[in-house]
Structure formats: structure tokens, C-alpha cells
mmCIF file of C-alpha atoms in Angstrom:
data_model
loop_
_atom_site.group_PDB
_atom_site.id
_atom_site.type_symbol
_atom_site.label_atom_id
_atom_site.label_comp_id
_atom_site.label_asym_id
_atom_site.label_seq_id
_atom_site.Cartn_x
_atom_site.Cartn_y
_atom_site.Cartn_z
ATOM 1 C CA MET A 1 0.184 -0.061 0.191
ATOM 2 C CA ARG A 2 1.330 3.405 -0.910
ATOM 3 C CA TYR A 3 1.032 6.891 0.940
ATOM 4 C CA ASN A 4 -1.336 8.972 -1.219
ATOM 5 C CA GLN A 5 -0.670 12.420 0.371
ATOM 6 C CA LYS A 6 1.748 14.865 -0.665
ATOM 7 C CA ASN A 7 2.004 16.252 3.008
ATOM 8 C CA LEU A 8 1.882 15.639 6.564
ATOM 9 C CA LEU A 9 0.327 18.515 7.701
ATOM 10 C CA GLY A 10 -1.882 16.924 10.423
ATOM 11 C CA LEU A 11 -3.636 14.001 11.816
ATOM 12 C CA GLU A 12 -7.446 15.705 10.949
ATOM 13 C CA GLU A 13 -6.815 14.879 7.225
ATOM 14 C CA LEU A 14 -5.533 11.263 7.430
ATOM 15 C CA SER A 15 -7.867 8.495 7.060
ATOM 16 C CA SER A 16 -7.572 5.736 9.475
ATOM 17 C CA GLY A 17 -6.280 3.713 7.310
ATOM 18 C CA GLU A 18 -3.211 6.275 6.501
ATOM 19 C CA ILE A 19 -2.785 6.053 9.787
ATOM 20 C CA GLU A 20 -2.357 2.651 10.100
ATOM 21 C CA LEU A 21 -0.087 2.564 7.665
ATOM 22 C CA ILE A 22 2.408 5.488 9.088
ATOM 23 C CA LEU A 23 2.345 2.938 12.654
ATOM 24 C CA ASP A 24 2.726 -0.513 10.244
ATOM 25 C CA THR A 25 5.804 0.800 8.319
ATOM 26 C CA ALA A 26 7.235 2.296 11.651
ATOM 27 C CA ASP A 27 6.871 -1.279 13.242
ATOM 28 C CA ASN A 28 9.016 -2.648 10.368
ATOM 29 C CA PHE A 29 11.645 0.583 10.701
ATOM 30 C CA LYS A 30 12.145 -0.341 14.356
ATOM 31 C CA GLU A 31 14.127 -2.734 13.988
ATOM 32 C CA VAL A 32 16.889 -0.771 11.828
ATOM 33 C CA SER A 33 17.716 1.089 15.151
ATOM 34 C CA GLU A 34 18.758 -1.787 16.617
ATOM 35 C CA ARG A 35 21.258 -3.021 14.456
ATOM 36 C CA ALA A 36 24.945 -2.325 14.700
ATOM 37 C CA ILE A 37 24.845 -0.634 12.103
ATOM 38 C CA LYS A 38 22.188 1.585 11.824
ATOM 39 C CA LYS A 39 21.177 2.659 8.395
ATOM 40 C CA VAL A 40 19.465 1.845 5.330
ATOM 41 C CA PRO A 41 19.327 3.223 2.106
ATOM 42 C CA ALA A 42 16.140 3.610 1.381
ATOM 43 C CA LEU A 43 16.065 7.560 0.718
ATOM 44 C CA ARG A 44 19.598 7.870 -0.906
ATOM 45 C CA GLY A 45 19.429 10.851 -3.293
ATOM 46 C CA ILE A 46 16.583 12.311 -1.291
ATOM 47 C CA THR A 47 17.353 15.583 0.377
ATOM 48 C CA ILE A 48 15.700 16.956 3.443
ATOM 49 C CA ALA A 49 15.620 20.792 4.908
ATOM 50 C CA ASN A 50 15.333 21.073 8.343
ATOM 51 C CA LEU A 51 13.586 24.387 9.253
ATOM 52 C CA PHE A 52 13.139 24.979 13.248
ATOM 53 C CA TYR A 53 11.973 28.615 13.870
ATOM 54 C CA GLU A 54 10.899 27.216 17.506
ATOM 55 C CA PRO A 55 13.400 25.475 19.989
ATOM 56 C CA SER A 56 13.246 21.635 20.457
ATOM 57 C CA THR A 57 15.645 19.010 21.566
ATOM 58 C CA ARG A 58 13.692 15.596 21.117
ATOM 59 C CA THR A 59 11.878 16.457 17.874
ATOM 60 C CA LYS A 60 14.831 17.957 16.081
ATOM 61 C CA MET A 61 17.112 15.181 16.895
ATOM 62 C CA SER A 62 14.522 12.481 16.235
ATOM 63 C CA PHE A 63 14.093 13.792 12.779
ATOM 64 C CA GLU A 64 17.760 14.388 12.306
ATOM 65 C CA LEU A 65 18.533 10.940 13.239
ATOM 66 C CA ALA A 66 15.029 9.394 11.208
ATOM 67 C CA GLU A 67 16.742 11.094 7.591
ATOM 68 C CA LYS A 68 20.814 10.022 8.568
ATOM 69 C CA ARG A 69 18.987 6.382 9.112
ATOM 70 C CA LEU A 70 17.135 6.592 5.688
ATOM 71 C CA SER A 71 20.295 7.654 4.005
ATOM 72 C CA ALA A 72 18.742 10.921 3.170
ATOM 73 C CA ASP A 73 21.346 14.006 2.742
ATOM 74 C CA ILE A 74 19.944 16.865 4.990
ATOM 75 C CA VAL A 75 20.530 20.276 5.324
ATOM 76 C CA ASN A 76 19.690 22.237 8.849
ATOM 77 C CA PHE A 77 18.272 25.703 8.858
ATOM 78 C CA SER A 78 18.551 27.876 12.169
ATOM 79 C CA LYS A 79 16.604 30.885 12.763
ATOM 80 C CA ALA A 80 19.086 32.686 15.102
ATOM 81 C CA THR A 81 21.883 32.488 11.997
ATOM 82 C CA SER A 82 19.764 32.680 8.978
ATOM 83 C CA SER A 83 18.420 35.633 6.825
ATOM 84 C CA VAL A 84 15.300 35.630 8.906
ATOM 85 C CA LYS A 85 17.411 38.241 11.185
ATOM 86 C CA LYS A 86 17.511 40.491 8.301
ATOM 87 C CA GLY A 87 13.528 40.518 7.782
ATOM 88 C CA GLU A 88 13.717 37.592 5.130
ATOM 89 C CA SER A 89 9.488 36.114 5.076
ATOM 90 C CA LEU A 90 9.098 32.286 5.812
ATOM 91 C CA ARG A 91 7.764 32.222 1.842
ATOM 92 C CA ASP A 92 11.055 33.782 0.704
ATOM 93 C CA THR A 93 13.280 31.618 3.037
ATOM 94 C CA ALA A 94 11.321 28.481 2.131
ATOM 95 C CA GLU A 95 11.363 29.329 -1.631
ATOM 96 C CA ASN A 96 14.786 29.759 -1.720
ATOM 97 C CA ILE A 97 15.633 26.684 0.142
ATOM 98 C CA GLU A 98 13.871 24.787 -2.466
ATOM 99 C CA ALA A 99 15.482 26.124 -4.923
ATOM 100 C CA MET A 100 18.536 24.398 -4.022
ATOM 101 C CA LYS A 101 16.608 21.127 -5.079
ATOM 102 C CA VAL A 102 15.253 20.135 -2.006
ATOM 103 C CA ASP A 103 12.774 17.307 -1.845
ATOM 104 C CA ILE A 104 11.264 17.124 1.506
ATOM 105 C CA VAL A 105 10.913 20.001 4.220
ATOM 106 C CA VAL A 106 10.328 19.010 7.903
ATOM 107 C CA MET A 107 9.394 22.396 9.784
ATOM 108 C CA ARG A 108 8.514 23.564 13.348
ATOM 109 C CA HIS A 109 7.428 27.060 13.350
ATOM 110 C CA GLY A 110 5.186 29.166 16.227
ATOM 111 C CA SER A 111 2.161 30.264 13.762
ATOM 112 C CA SER A 112 -0.415 27.864 13.748
ATOM 113 C CA GLY A 113 -1.020 27.291 9.386
ATOM 114 C CA ALA A 114 2.443 28.318 8.691
ATOM 115 C CA HIS A 115 2.708 24.990 7.220
ATOM 116 C CA ARG A 116 -0.434 24.594 5.156
ATOM 117 C CA PHE A 117 0.462 28.267 3.972
ATOM 118 C CA LEU A 118 3.696 27.294 2.398
ATOM 119 C CA SER A 119 1.998 23.682 1.224
ATOM 120 C CA GLU A 120 0.274 26.515 -1.443
ATOM 121 C CA PHE A 121 3.798 27.835 -2.885
ATOM 122 C CA LEU A 122 6.586 24.784 -2.662
ATOM 123 C CA ASP A 123 6.691 21.739 -4.817
ATOM 124 C CA ALA A 124 8.631 19.524 -2.213
ATOM 125 C CA SER A 125 6.678 17.778 0.304
ATOM 126 C CA ILE A 126 6.029 19.346 4.005
ATOM 127 C CA VAL A 127 6.144 17.402 6.949
ATOM 128 C CA ASN A 128 4.453 19.003 10.231
ATOM 129 C CA ALA A 129 6.963 19.297 13.191
ATOM 130 C CA GLY A 130 4.825 21.311 15.135
ATOM 131 C CA ASP A 131 2.777 24.631 14.053
ATOM 132 C CA GLY A 132 1.712 26.753 17.125
ATOM 133 C CA GLN A 133 -1.164 25.295 18.910
ATOM 134 C CA HIS A 134 -2.226 23.450 15.906
ATOM 135 C CA GLU A 135 -1.104 20.367 15.519
ATOM 136 C CA HIS A 136 2.339 17.760 15.936
ATOM 137 C CA PRO A 137 1.736 15.079 14.036
ATOM 138 C CA THR A 138 4.292 12.804 14.172
ATOM 139 C CA GLN A 139 4.205 13.484 18.636
ATOM 140 C CA ALA A 140 1.065 11.923 18.249
ATOM 141 C CA LEU A 141 1.501 8.796 16.262
ATOM 142 C CA LEU A 142 4.666 7.934 18.292
ATOM 143 C CA ASP A 143 2.195 8.068 21.379
ATOM 144 C CA MET A 144 -0.338 6.114 19.280
ATOM 145 C CA LEU A 145 2.425 3.405 18.227
ATOM 146 C CA THR A 146 3.608 3.222 22.044
ATOM 147 C CA LEU A 147 -0.115 2.228 23.122
ATOM 148 C CA ARG A 148 -0.713 0.000 19.773
ATOM 149 C CA GLN A 149 2.145 -2.093 20.861
ATOM 150 C CA ARG A 150 1.361 -2.475 24.338
ATOM 151 C CA TRP A 151 -2.520 -3.267 23.330
ATOM 152 C CA GLY A 152 -2.007 -4.791 19.737
ATOM 153 C CA THR A 153 -5.156 -2.380 18.867
ATOM 154 C CA LEU A 154 -6.377 1.109 20.098
ATOM 155 C CA LYS A 155 -9.843 0.647 19.201
ATOM 156 C CA GLY A 156 -12.109 0.458 22.514
ATOM 157 C CA LYS A 157 -9.615 1.980 24.644
ATOM 158 C CA LYS A 158 -9.508 4.837 26.988
ATOM 159 C CA VAL A 159 -7.178 7.412 27.306
ATOM 160 C CA THR A 160 -7.127 10.702 29.162
ATOM 161 C CA ILE A 161 -4.942 13.896 28.377
ATOM 162 C CA ILE A 162 -3.874 16.052 31.378
ATOM 163 C CA GLY A 163 -2.841 19.693 31.970
ATOM 164 C CA ASP A 164 -2.872 22.534 28.933
ATOM 165 C CA ILE A 165 -5.301 21.125 26.599
ATOM 166 C CA MET A 166 -5.529 24.982 25.211
ATOM 167 C CA HIS A 167 -1.991 25.694 24.196
ATOM 168 C CA SER A 168 -1.222 21.952 23.454
ATOM 169 C CA ARG A 169 -0.623 20.912 19.287
ATOM 170 C CA VAL A 170 -0.053 17.795 21.263
ATOM 171 C CA ALA A 171 -3.654 16.897 22.251
ATOM 172 C CA ARG A 172 -5.115 18.286 19.049
ATOM 173 C CA SER A 173 -2.901 15.872 17.066
ATOM 174 C CA ASN A 174 -3.639 12.980 19.799
ATOM 175 C CA ILE A 175 -7.659 13.698 20.061
ATOM 176 C CA TRP A 176 -7.764 13.404 16.241
ATOM 177 C CA GLY A 177 -5.790 10.318 15.757
ATOM 178 C CA LEU A 178 -6.807 8.605 18.589
ATOM 179 C CA THR A 179 -10.394 9.067 17.935
ATOM 180 C CA ARG A 180 -10.344 8.205 14.700
ATOM 181 C CA MET A 181 -8.598 4.976 15.649
ATOM 182 C CA GLY A 182 -11.701 4.113 17.824
ATOM 183 C CA ALA A 183 -10.062 5.047 20.944
ATOM 184 C CA GLU A 184 -12.465 6.927 23.906
ATOM 185 C CA VAL A 185 -10.882 10.334 24.775
ATOM 186 C CA THR A 186 -11.153 12.335 28.167
ATOM 187 C CA VAL A 187 -9.517 15.459 28.605
ATOM 188 C CA CYS A 188 -8.646 17.022 32.223
ATOM 189 C CA GLY A 189 -7.078 20.358 32.697
ATOM 190 C CA PRO A 190 -8.245 24.020 34.729
ATOM 191 C CA PRO A 191 -11.205 25.451 32.972
ATOM 192 C CA THR A 192 -8.931 28.376 32.050
ATOM 193 C CA MET A 193 -6.706 26.264 30.132
ATOM 194 C CA MET A 194 -9.984 24.226 28.112
ATOM 195 C CA PRO A 195 -10.086 25.402 24.665
ATOM 196 C CA PRO A 196 -13.642 26.466 23.454
ATOM 197 C CA GLU A 197 -15.982 23.748 22.072
ATOM 198 C CA VAL A 198 -13.343 20.813 23.164
ATOM 199 C CA GLU A 199 -16.108 18.744 23.616
ATOM 200 C CA ASN A 200 -16.791 18.555 19.972
ATOM 201 C CA MET A 201 -12.837 18.028 18.408
ATOM 202 C CA GLY A 202 -12.061 14.452 17.295
ATOM 203 C CA ASP A 203 -14.563 12.417 15.512
ATOM 204 C CA GLY A 204 -17.474 11.515 17.681
ATOM 205 C CA GLY A 205 -16.194 14.251 20.462
ATOM 206 C CA VAL A 206 -14.307 13.975 23.339
ATOM 207 C CA LYS A 207 -15.469 13.902 27.360
ATOM 208 C CA ILE A 208 -14.252 16.814 29.623
ATOM 209 C CA GLU A 209 -13.549 15.886 33.199
ATOM 210 C CA TYR A 210 -12.324 18.867 35.768
ATOM 211 C CA ASP A 211 -11.941 16.305 38.773
ATOM 212 C CA LEU A 212 -8.619 14.261 38.530
ATOM 213 C CA ARG A 213 -9.263 11.594 40.244
ATOM 214 C CA LYS A 214 -12.665 10.411 38.164
ATOM 215 C CA ALA A 215 -10.488 11.095 34.874
ATOM 216 C CA VAL A 216 -7.981 8.732 36.035
ATOM 217 C CA ALA A 217 -10.286 6.369 37.633
ATOM 218 C CA ASP A 218 -11.108 4.457 34.624
ATOM 219 C CA ALA A 219 -8.215 5.138 31.620
ATOM 220 C CA ASP A 220 -5.981 2.232 30.351
ATOM 221 C CA ALA A 221 -3.485 5.452 29.286
ATOM 222 C CA ILE A 222 -3.076 8.909 30.846
ATOM 223 C CA ASN A 223 -0.914 11.475 28.947
ATOM 224 C CA ILE A 224 0.332 14.095 30.628
ATOM 225 C CA LEU A 225 1.187 17.361 29.325
ATOM 226 C CA ARG A 226 3.832 20.274 29.872
ATOM 227 C CA ILE A 227 2.684 23.538 31.176
ATOM 228 C CA GLN A 228 3.640 25.535 28.240
ATOM 229 C CA LEU A 229 3.992 29.182 30.435
ATOM 230 C CA GLU A 230 5.541 30.742 27.198
ATOM 231 C CA ARG A 231 2.759 30.666 25.045
ATOM 232 C CA GLN A 232 0.042 32.062 28.116
ATOM 233 C CA LYS A 233 -0.213 36.312 27.981
ATOM 234 C CA ASN A 234 -1.798 35.924 31.216
ATOM 235 C CA LYS A 235 -1.605 33.861 34.162
ATOM 236 C CA LEU A 236 -4.098 31.046 33.990
ATOM 237 C CA PHE A 237 -3.506 29.661 37.669
ATOM 238 C CA PRO A 238 -2.276 31.314 40.867
ATOM 239 C CA SER A 239 0.806 29.185 41.055
ATOM 240 C CA LEU A 240 2.635 26.167 40.407
ATOM 241 C CA ARG A 241 2.540 25.027 43.671
ATOM 242 C CA GLU A 242 -1.157 25.072 43.561
ATOM 243 C CA TYR A 243 -1.325 23.603 39.847
ATOM 244 C CA PHE A 244 0.610 20.291 41.003
ATOM 245 C CA ALA A 245 -2.129 20.433 44.187
ATOM 246 C CA VAL A 246 -5.020 19.690 41.807
ATOM 247 C CA PHE A 247 -4.037 18.638 38.638
ATOM 248 C CA GLY A 248 -0.045 17.357 39.056
ATOM 249 C CA VAL A 249 -0.261 13.446 38.461
ATOM 250 C CA SER A 250 1.623 11.827 41.775
ATOM 251 C CA SER A 251 1.557 8.608 43.452
ATOM 252 C CA GLU A 252 -1.417 9.119 45.118
ATOM 253 C CA ILE A 253 -3.947 10.363 42.464
ATOM 254 C CA LEU A 254 -2.500 7.174 40.263
ATOM 255 C CA LYS A 255 -3.612 5.133 43.052
ATOM 256 C CA ASP A 256 -7.250 5.792 41.727
ATOM 257 C CA ALA A 257 -6.633 4.256 38.411
ATOM 258 C CA LYS A 258 -5.773 1.364 36.665
ATOM 259 C CA ASN A 259 -2.886 -1.166 38.330
ATOM 260 C CA ASP A 260 -2.072 -1.110 34.431
ATOM 261 C CA CYS A 261 -3.072 2.017 33.559
ATOM 262 C CA ILE A 262 0.162 3.693 31.133
ATOM 263 C CA VAL A 263 1.487 6.784 31.971
ATOM 264 C CA MET A 264 2.694 8.999 29.046
ATOM 265 C CA HIS A 265 4.145 12.192 28.787
ATOM 266 C CA PRO A 266 5.655 14.173 25.465
ATOM 267 C CA GLY A 267 8.564 16.122 27.326
ATOM 268 C CA PRO A 268 10.034 17.765 28.383
ATOM 269 C CA MET A 269 8.591 17.377 31.886
ATOM 270 C CA ASN A 270 8.382 19.785 34.203
ATOM 271 C CA ARG A 271 8.737 17.107 37.771
ATOM 272 C CA GLY A 272 6.963 18.377 40.057
ATOM 273 C CA VAL A 273 4.509 20.767 38.081
ATOM 274 C CA GLU A 274 2.680 18.392 35.822
ATOM 275 C CA ILE A 275 4.402 15.012 36.984
ATOM 276 C CA SER A 276 5.995 13.691 40.181
ATOM 277 C CA GLN A 277 9.586 12.386 40.463
ATOM 278 C CA ARG A 278 8.630 8.669 41.074
ATOM 279 C CA VAL A 279 5.410 8.249 38.669
ATOM 280 C CA ALA A 280 8.014 9.979 35.785
ATOM 281 C CA ASP A 281 10.014 7.607 36.559
ATOM 282 C CA GLY A 282 8.071 4.608 37.804
ATOM 283 C CA GLU A 283 7.210 0.972 36.219
ATOM 284 C CA GLN A 284 3.556 2.365 34.441
ATOM 285 C CA ALA A 285 5.635 5.360 32.904
ATOM 286 C CA VAL A 286 6.651 4.544 28.760
ATOM 287 C CA ILE A 287 8.237 8.045 28.301
ATOM 288 C CA LEU A 288 11.308 6.776 27.219
ATOM 289 C CA PRO A 289 9.986 4.212 24.687
ATOM 290 C CA GLN A 290 7.726 6.990 23.479
ATOM 291 C CA VAL A 291 11.387 8.569 22.343
ATOM 292 C CA THR A 292 12.740 5.487 20.947
ATOM 293 C CA ASN A 293 9.359 4.805 18.952
ATOM 294 C CA GLY A 294 9.819 8.672 17.685
ATOM 295 C CA VAL A 295 12.704 7.755 15.442
ATOM 296 C CA ALA A 296 10.833 4.972 13.806
ATOM 297 C CA VAL A 297 7.545 6.677 13.120
ATOM 298 C CA ARG A 298 9.718 9.618 11.565
ATOM 299 C CA MET A 299 11.408 6.843 8.969
ATOM 300 C CA ALA A 300 7.983 5.796 8.420
ATOM 301 C CA VAL A 301 6.567 9.344 7.524
ATOM 302 C CA LEU A 302 9.520 10.206 5.604
ATOM 303 C CA PHE A 303 9.818 6.925 3.949
ATOM 304 C CA LEU A 304 6.520 7.092 2.769
ATOM 305 C CA ILE A 305 6.238 10.368 1.716
ATOM 306 C CA ALA A 306 9.140 9.710 -0.628
ATOM 307 C CA GLY A 307 7.026 7.007 -2.285
ATOM 308 C CA GLY A 308 7.963 3.940 -0.576
ATOM 309 C CA ARG A 309 5.705 1.478 -0.184
ATOM 310 C CA SER A 310 4.701 -0.193 3.416
ATOM 311 C CA GLY A 311 5.532 -3.559 2.469
ATOM 312 C CA GLU A 312 9.322 -2.451 1.259
ATOM 313 C CA ALA A 313 10.383 -0.927 4.661
ATOM 314 C CA LYS A 314 11.680 -4.298 5.644
ATOM 315 C CA ILE A 315 15.170 -3.412 3.842
ATOM 316 C CA GLU A 316 17.729 -6.404 3.900
ATOM 317 C CA LYS A 317 21.201 -5.455 6.038
ATOM 318 C CA LYS A 318 24.039 -4.206 4.085
#
């Protein structure tokens, strides 16, 4: 089966079959990272530009590793040392990079919709590595891959997303992806951090719960979000200490959850704010496996967008 989309702008526009294709391909690619020589020739001859207009550690490094393991040629753009500092527009920057015969642009940008805007001008494929408060599709895909590896299916499973829903592109992509794959999603957080009409997001909508203990009670997995103070124009809660007291996930809170409830976090974590030290390092946490799966998911996305078929992802060792 071939991926028929030119870009990956968000999960809202993908079908359940396309999401499943990416997850299946990522499962095949995961083995490459466990080889002695972590490299396959799948994207030899393909040039990828990484445009990160916002700071990033995990996502940027994960994309770079994925590209190198697929043998792509890569070029990295840094806003701090670019012509953006001289007033160059996003469109001009991207079109000049494309003129150097780049095939795929991986971009993170602080403005929601920046990727869709660029897609109207570029012939190169665009992969969304996070746009403002809109979507972070590859993070949601690696979250779903991690859950599917544990359960075998997402259908009928209950996932609770906790924290700063308002400013979270991770939450939005997870809501679209999980509900499309048949999971039930509950969101929990302060009313001041709950976006308008959040209950209508996703396929069939989501449930809102403001009581943290009730929100975790029947969840098969909880996904804890970082408090994004840098995106808050006004103070949305009294103090970090009070936030942790009401919405922080601690060992005490986990006592109200199922014994096999999975704990997730997209990182970076604010320990002692949205998650306690013991929960972050506890047996129920799959936070580091999420990071590992991120490389496989990004390999799958880049491979499929470049025209690969899912059955070709099992590439023989060199």
C-alpha cells in the first residue's frame, strides 16, 4: 500500500487507513535502530531540509536521526543565524531553500497554519514538526504506536489527556488520531486551559472532566502535558504549587487508576509541576519508549512521503 498524501500537515486530514499504514511501517523500521550499523539506503538521493523556527531537542534530533538512518542528505536551518534576522519572510526563505533542489521540508513554526500556507507555494513535500497551537502529528503517531505495541489495538481503549489542553498541539493531534482509530478520549485540566468547544474535537467528540481522580479512574492510559508558560499571555492559575496540588499526577493520584494504566508524557517534563518524580520514573511510565518510537515513526513518515510502500520498509541489512 502506498501513502497518497504529498504532505503530512496534521492528523485531522488523514484516514484511519493512512494512520494505520504509518504505524505498520514504523513497526517495520523500529528494527533498524537496533542493528549494529543503524542505516538503510531507503532515501539515498533524497535531500531533506530541517527548518526549526522554535527551540526543540527531542523532535529535531529524532528527525535528524531518522533521516540519517534512511541515508538521506540533510541540511539544517537555524533561525538565529539565518536571513530571517534580516527580515526575510517565511515564504522567501522556504522558496530559496527549495530552489537548491530540496525534496522534503521538515518544519517547526510558532504560527498555527504556517505549514498549510507554505504548501500552497512549494513543490517539495512538507512535514509538520509542530505548528503553534494547531498540530504535532508525528508526536501523536509515536504516542499511538507506543500504545498499540502494548495493546495490539487502539479501538475501544480509554485515553485521558491531562493539563494545558488550550496551548497543546500534542493534545489536538492525539484527539484527532486516537478518536479516528476508535479510542475514547477524555480531557482534564483547569477550565482556564480548556479551549472553547473542545468537546466537539475529534471523531465523535471528547469527554471533559475537571476532577483529576475521576479522569484517571477508568483510563487505560494517561497522557500528561507540559504547562506551556511561554504561550500564556495571562496567568491562568494561581501558582505552580497549586497547579500540582490540583492537577499534578502523583503516586497518590495513580492509586485511583487501574494497576496497568500506562503513563505518557511528550516531554520536556516539568517534574513537580504536572508530574511527580516517582510517577515519571515509575514502572507504569513509557516516556523513554515514546522517544525511541519517535525515530521509527519519523522514518516511516519520510519514507512513505518519498514514495515508498509499506511492504518495502523491511530492508535487508547491507
